[in-house]
Amino acid sequence: MSLADFAADIATGAVRVVDLTHTLDPDFPVIVLPPEFGQCARFRMEEISAYDHRGPAWKWHNITMSEHTGTHFDAPSHWVSGRDVPNGAVDEIPAQALIGPVCVIDCSAGAAADDDFELTPQIIAEWEAAHGPIPAGAWVLMRTDWSKRTGAEYLNMREDGPHSPGPTPAAVRALLARDIRGFGTECVGTDAGQGAHYTPPYPAHDLLHGAGKYGLQCLANLDQLPATGAVLITPPLKIRNGTGSPLRVLALVQT
Ligand code: MN
């Protein structure tokens, strides 16, 4: 397919563009760490002017947030295991790496029944039996429909911390064996809410970033994607030495 054909298919809707991004909003939850650690800032927006005495013909805002606020990209340098990965910061990642195929593993039924639902190697094997092997360089997204939760239900904090689905260490190793590009979820992190209790703790962060792979979190609309065949566009902001960035995640889907 030529790029001219591709542009025409976008224009006609033969290729559909699905927005996998939550709106940046002060009310959107951010990850909460135990109180002894530094905390991630929510999105904030301050008006500079709004067609008024501060600027009669224009409106604009100053915004502040963490690198890891809202729908966002995790670079390898986010985790200590990835601190020495070449090109491990968002400004160093080659542009060519920011567009790639995506496999979607539907865990929504399991996550509806169990807040701590685990993606396991068996689920990955069953997915491949149905859809074919996960190709090298693919994004793998864990669909849970968690993005449909709002308010306190999203972080799902209990006395012992957050409860949300994620991959087991063996599942992460299985994805690494397939040389994936990265792993994404609808939850606030790529790891399960109780991911601190695995060995290693937070296996998605530890193992994926240590291997130079990327993460995507707080994704939405995964229920609009096919299991295979879509393409993700995932350019983070070009922050010098940035460990991650809010971004607009777009999926191209052939109709
Ligand atoms: Mn993050």
PDB file of N, CA, C and O in Angstrom, residues 172-209:
ATOM      1  N   VAL A 172       5.431 -11.902  31.961  1.00  0.00           N
ATOM      2  CA  VAL A 172       6.333 -10.877  31.425  1.00  0.00           C
ATOM      3  C   VAL A 172       7.511 -11.542  30.718  1.00  0.00           C
ATOM      4  O   VAL A 172       7.913 -11.137  29.624  1.00  0.00           O
ATOM      5  N   ARG A 173       8.046 -12.604  31.317  1.00  0.00           N
ATOM      6  CA  ARG A 173       9.161 -13.315  30.672  1.00  0.00           C
ATOM      7  C   ARG A 173       8.712 -13.948  29.352  1.00  0.00           C
ATOM      8  O   ARG A 173       9.469 -13.961  28.374  1.00  0.00           O
ATOM      9  N   ALA A 174       7.492 -14.448  29.312  1.00  0.00           N
ATOM     10  CA  ALA A 174       6.969 -15.025  28.069  1.00  0.00           C
ATOM     11  C   ALA A 174       6.874 -13.955  26.980  1.00  0.00           C
ATOM     12  O   ALA A 174       7.191 -14.221  25.810  1.00  0.00           O
ATOM     13  N   LEU A 175       6.458 -12.746  27.356  1.00  0.00           N
ATOM     14  CA  LEU A 175       6.372 -11.654  26.374  1.00  0.00           C
ATOM     15  C   LEU A 175       7.772 -11.236  25.922  1.00  0.00           C
ATOM     16  O   LEU A 175       7.990 -10.940  24.741  1.00  0.00           O
ATOM     17  N   LEU A 176       8.719 -11.229  26.845  1.00  0.00           N
ATOM     18  CA  LEU A 176      10.102 -10.888  26.471  1.00  0.00           C
ATOM     19  C   LEU A 176      10.684 -11.931  25.530  1.00  0.00           C
ATOM     20  O   LEU A 176      11.453 -11.596  24.625  1.00  0.00           O
ATOM     21  N   ALA A 177      10.313 -13.193  25.728  1.00  0.00           N
ATOM     22  CA  ALA A 177      10.799 -14.260  24.842  1.00  0.00           C
ATOM     23  C   ALA A 177      10.310 -14.039  23.413  1.00  0.00           C
ATOM     24  O   ALA A 177      10.927 -14.522  22.460  1.00  0.00           O
ATOM     25  N   ARG A 178       9.209 -13.320  23.265  1.00  0.00           N
ATOM     26  CA  ARG A 178       8.676 -12.986  21.936  1.00  0.00           C
ATOM     27  C   ARG A 178       9.225 -11.661  21.424  1.00  0.00           C
ATOM     28  O   ARG A 178       8.810 -11.188  20.363  1.00  0.00           O
ATOM     29  N   ASP A 179      10.110 -11.043  22.193  1.00  0.00           N
ATOM     30  CA  ASP A 179      10.777  -9.794  21.789  1.00  0.00           C
ATOM     31  C   ASP A 179       9.772  -8.693  21.445  1.00  0.00           C
ATOM     32  O   ASP A 179       9.865  -8.047  20.402  1.00  0.00           O
ATOM     33  N   ILE A 180       8.796  -8.501  22.346  1.00  0.00           N
ATOM     34  CA  ILE A 180       7.786  -7.473  22.113  1.00  0.00           C
ATOM     35  C   ILE A 180       8.411  -6.079  22.171  1.00  0.00           C
ATOM     36  O   ILE A 180       9.527  -5.897  22.666  1.00  0.00           O
ATOM     37  N   ARG A 181       7.663  -5.092  21.672  1.00  0.00           N
ATOM     38  CA  ARG A 181       8.104  -3.691  21.743  1.00  0.00           C
ATOM     39  C   ARG A 181       7.822  -3.116  23.130  1.00  0.00           C
ATOM     40  O   ARG A 181       8.613  -2.337  23.676  1.00  0.00           O
ATOM     41  N   GLY A 182       6.659  -3.509  23.667  1.00  0.00           N
ATOM     42  CA  GLY A 182       6.265  -2.998  24.968  1.00  0.00           C
ATOM     43  C   GLY A 182       4.939  -3.595  25.381  1.00  0.00           C
ATOM     44  O   GLY A 182       4.316  -4.350  24.625  1.00  0.00           O
ATOM     45  N   PHE A 183       4.518  -3.229  26.597  1.00  0.00           N
ATOM     46  CA  PHE A 183       3.321  -3.804  27.202  1.00  0.00           C
ATOM     47  C   PHE A 183       2.473  -2.662  27.755  1.00  0.00           C
ATOM     48  O   PHE A 183       3.005  -1.738  28.378  1.00  0.00           O
ATOM     49  N   GLY A 184       1.165  -2.738  27.522  1.00  0.00           N
ATOM     50  CA  GLY A 184       0.291  -1.657  27.972  1.00  0.00           C
ATOM     51  C   GLY A 184      -0.949  -2.178  28.663  1.00  0.00           C
ATOM     52  O   GLY A 184      -1.397  -3.306  28.412  1.00  0.00           O
ATOM     53  N   THR A 185      -1.494  -1.334  29.546  1.00  0.00           N
ATOM     54  CA  THR A 185      -2.676  -1.702  30.319  1.00  0.00           C
ATOM     55  C   THR A 185      -3.643  -0.527  30.420  1.00  0.00           C
ATOM     56  O   THR A 185      -3.308   0.612  30.105  1.00  0.00           O
ATOM     57  N   GLU A 186      -4.852  -0.846  30.904  1.00  0.00           N
ATOM     58  CA  GLU A 186      -5.837   0.200  31.173  1.00  0.00           C
ATOM     59  C   GLU A 186      -5.722   0.731  32.594  1.00  0.00           C
ATOM     60  O   GLU A 186      -6.385   1.704  32.942  1.00  0.00           O
ATOM     61  N   CYS A 187      -4.903   0.088  33.420  1.00  0.00           N
ATOM     62  CA  CYS A 187      -4.788   0.467  34.831  1.00  0.00           C
ATOM     63  C   CYS A 187      -3.748   1.575  34.989  1.00  0.00           C
ATOM     64  O   CYS A 187      -3.104   1.985  34.035  1.00  0.00           O
ATOM     65  N   VAL A 188      -3.560   2.021  36.232  1.00  0.00           N
ATOM     66  CA  VAL A 188      -2.675   3.160  36.495  1.00  0.00           C
ATOM     67  C   VAL A 188      -1.203   2.774  36.322  1.00  0.00           C
ATOM     68  O   VAL A 188      -0.343   3.643  36.177  1.00  0.00           O
ATOM     69  N   GLY A 189      -0.904   1.470  36.332  1.00  0.00           N
ATOM     70  CA  GLY A 189       0.454   1.004  36.096  1.00  0.00           C
ATOM     71  C   GLY A 189       0.440  -0.231  35.219  1.00  0.00           C
ATOM     72  O   GLY A 189      -0.589  -0.890  35.070  1.00  0.00           O
ATOM     73  N   THR A 190       1.612  -0.564  34.633  1.00  0.00           N
ATOM     74  CA  THR A 190       1.692  -1.801  33.846  1.00  0.00           C
ATOM     75  C   THR A 190       1.664  -3.017  34.767  1.00  0.00           C
ATOM     76  O   THR A 190       1.350  -4.121  34.326  1.00  0.00           O
ATOM     77  N   ASP A 191       2.029  -2.819  36.045  1.00  0.00           N
ATOM     78  CA  ASP A 191       1.991  -3.923  37.003  1.00  0.00           C
ATOM     79  C   ASP A 191       0.657  -3.971  37.734  1.00  0.00           C
ATOM     80  O   ASP A 191      -0.040  -2.960  37.875  1.00  0.00           O
ATOM     81  N   ALA A 192       0.363  -5.160  38.259  1.00  0.00           N
ATOM     82  CA  ALA A 192      -0.827  -5.345  39.081  1.00  0.00           C
ATOM     83  C   ALA A 192      -0.746  -4.439  40.308  1.00  0.00           C
ATOM     84  O   ALA A 192       0.344  -4.086  40.777  1.00  0.00           O
ATOM     85  N   GLY A 193      -1.909  -4.085  40.848  1.00  0.00           N
ATOM     86  CA  GLY A 193      -1.934  -3.255  42.045  1.00  0.00           C
ATOM     87  C   GLY A 193      -1.123  -3.865  43.173  1.00  0.00           C
ATOM     88  O   GLY A 193      -0.453  -3.155  43.929  1.00  0.00           O
ATOM     89  N   GLN A 194      -1.164  -5.186  43.272  1.00  0.00           N
ATOM     90  CA  GLN A 194      -0.419  -5.902  44.317  1.00  0.00           C
ATOM     91  C   GLN A 194       0.926  -6.412  43.784  1.00  0.00           C
ATOM     92  O   GLN A 194       1.502  -7.364  44.332  1.00  0.00           O
ATOM     93  N   GLY A 195       1.442  -5.794  42.731  1.00  0.00           N
ATOM     94  CA  GLY A 195       2.651  -6.260  42.056  1.00  0.00           C
ATOM     95  C   GLY A 195       3.903  -6.230  42.911  1.00  0.00           C
ATOM     96  O   GLY A 195       4.911  -6.853  42.554  1.00  0.00           O
ATOM     97  N   ALA A 196       3.872  -5.532  44.048  1.00  0.00           N
ATOM     98  CA  ALA A 196       5.045  -5.492  44.941  1.00  0.00           C
ATOM     99  C   ALA A 196       5.330  -6.859  45.528  1.00  0.00           C
ATOM    100  O   ALA A 196       6.454  -7.124  45.969  1.00  0.00           O
ATOM    101  N   HIS A 197       4.328  -7.755  45.539  1.00  0.00           N
ATOM    102  CA  HIS A 197       4.493  -9.046  46.208  1.00  0.00           C
ATOM    103  C   HIS A 197       5.070 -10.129  45.298  1.00  0.00           C
ATOM    104  O   HIS A 197       5.296 -11.248  45.745  1.00  0.00           O
ATOM    105  N   TYR A 198       5.278  -9.818  44.027  1.00  0.00           N
ATOM    106  CA  TYR A 198       5.895 -10.798  43.129  1.00  0.00           C
ATOM    107  C   TYR A 198       7.409 -10.819  43.338  1.00  0.00           C
ATOM    108  O   TYR A 198       7.998  -9.903  43.918  1.00  0.00           O
ATOM    109  N   THR A 199       8.048 -11.854  42.801  1.00  0.00           N
ATOM    110  CA  THR A 199       9.509 -11.913  42.704  1.00  0.00           C
ATOM    111  C   THR A 199       9.883 -11.971  41.221  1.00  0.00           C
ATOM    112  O   THR A 199       9.562 -12.963  40.569  1.00  0.00           O
ATOM    113  N   PRO A 200      10.520 -10.943  40.674  1.00  0.00           N
ATOM    114  CA  PRO A 200      10.862  -9.680  41.319  1.00  0.00           C
ATOM    115  C   PRO A 200       9.625  -8.817  41.538  1.00  0.00           C
ATOM    116  O   PRO A 200       8.629  -8.994  40.825  1.00  0.00           O
ATOM    117  N   PRO A 201       9.695  -7.876  42.496  1.00  0.00           N
ATOM    118  CA  PRO A 201       8.587  -6.930  42.650  1.00  0.00           C
ATOM    119  C   PRO A 201       8.375  -6.134  41.357  1.00  0.00           C
ATOM    120  O   PRO A 201       9.339  -5.843  40.646  1.00  0.00           O
ATOM    121  N   TYR A 202       7.123  -5.801  41.075  1.00  0.00           N
ATOM    122  CA  TYR A 202       6.763  -5.026  39.876  1.00  0.00           C
ATOM    123  C   TYR A 202       7.450  -5.590  38.634  1.00  0.00           C
ATOM    124  O   TYR A 202       8.287  -4.924  37.989  1.00  0.00           O
ATOM    125  N   PRO A 203       7.124  -6.833  38.266  1.00  0.00           N
ATOM    126  CA  PRO A 203       7.854  -7.501  37.177  1.00  0.00           C
ATOM    127  C   PRO A 203       7.738  -6.800  35.834  1.00  0.00           C
ATOM    128  O   PRO A 203       8.687  -6.846  35.042  1.00  0.00           O
ATOM    129  N   ALA A 204       6.590  -6.169  35.547  1.00  0.00           N
ATOM    130  CA  ALA A 204       6.475  -5.502  34.246  1.00  0.00           C
ATOM    131  C   ALA A 204       7.479  -4.363  34.165  1.00  0.00           C
ATOM    132  O   ALA A 204       8.177  -4.199  33.160  1.00  0.00           O
ATOM    133  N   HIS A 205       7.567  -3.577  35.236  1.00  0.00           N
ATOM    134  CA  HIS A 205       8.547  -2.493  35.242  1.00  0.00           C
ATOM    135  C   HIS A 205       9.971  -3.051  35.245  1.00  0.00           C
ATOM    136  O   HIS A 205      10.815  -2.659  34.442  1.00  0.00           O
ATOM    137  N   ASP A 206      10.238  -3.966  36.164  1.00  0.00           N
ATOM    138  CA  ASP A 206      11.604  -4.459  36.362  1.00  0.00           C
ATOM    139  C   ASP A 206      12.123  -5.168  35.104  1.00  0.00           C
ATOM    140  O   ASP A 206      13.183  -4.819  34.563  1.00  0.00           O
ATOM    141  N   LEU A 207      11.370  -6.162  34.637  1.00  0.00           N
ATOM    142  CA  LEU A 207      11.878  -7.014  33.547  1.00  0.00           C
ATOM    143  C   LEU A 207      11.786  -6.312  32.195  1.00  0.00           C
ATOM    144  O   LEU A 207      12.717  -6.372  31.391  1.00  0.00           O
ATOM    145  N   LEU A 208      10.662  -5.638  31.924  1.00  0.00           N
ATOM    146  CA  LEU A 208      10.494  -4.999  30.610  1.00  0.00           C
ATOM    147  C   LEU A 208      11.485  -3.849  30.431  1.00  0.00           C
ATOM    148  O   LEU A 208      12.166  -3.755  29.408  1.00  0.00           O
ATOM    149  N   HIS A 209      11.549  -2.971  31.403  1.00  0.00           N
ATOM    150  CA  HIS A 209      12.431  -1.807  31.228  1.00  0.00           C
ATOM    151  C   HIS A 209      13.901  -2.233  31.252  1.00  0.00           C
ATOM    152  O   HIS A 209      14.729  -1.649  30.549  1.00  0.00           O
TER     153      HIS A 209
END
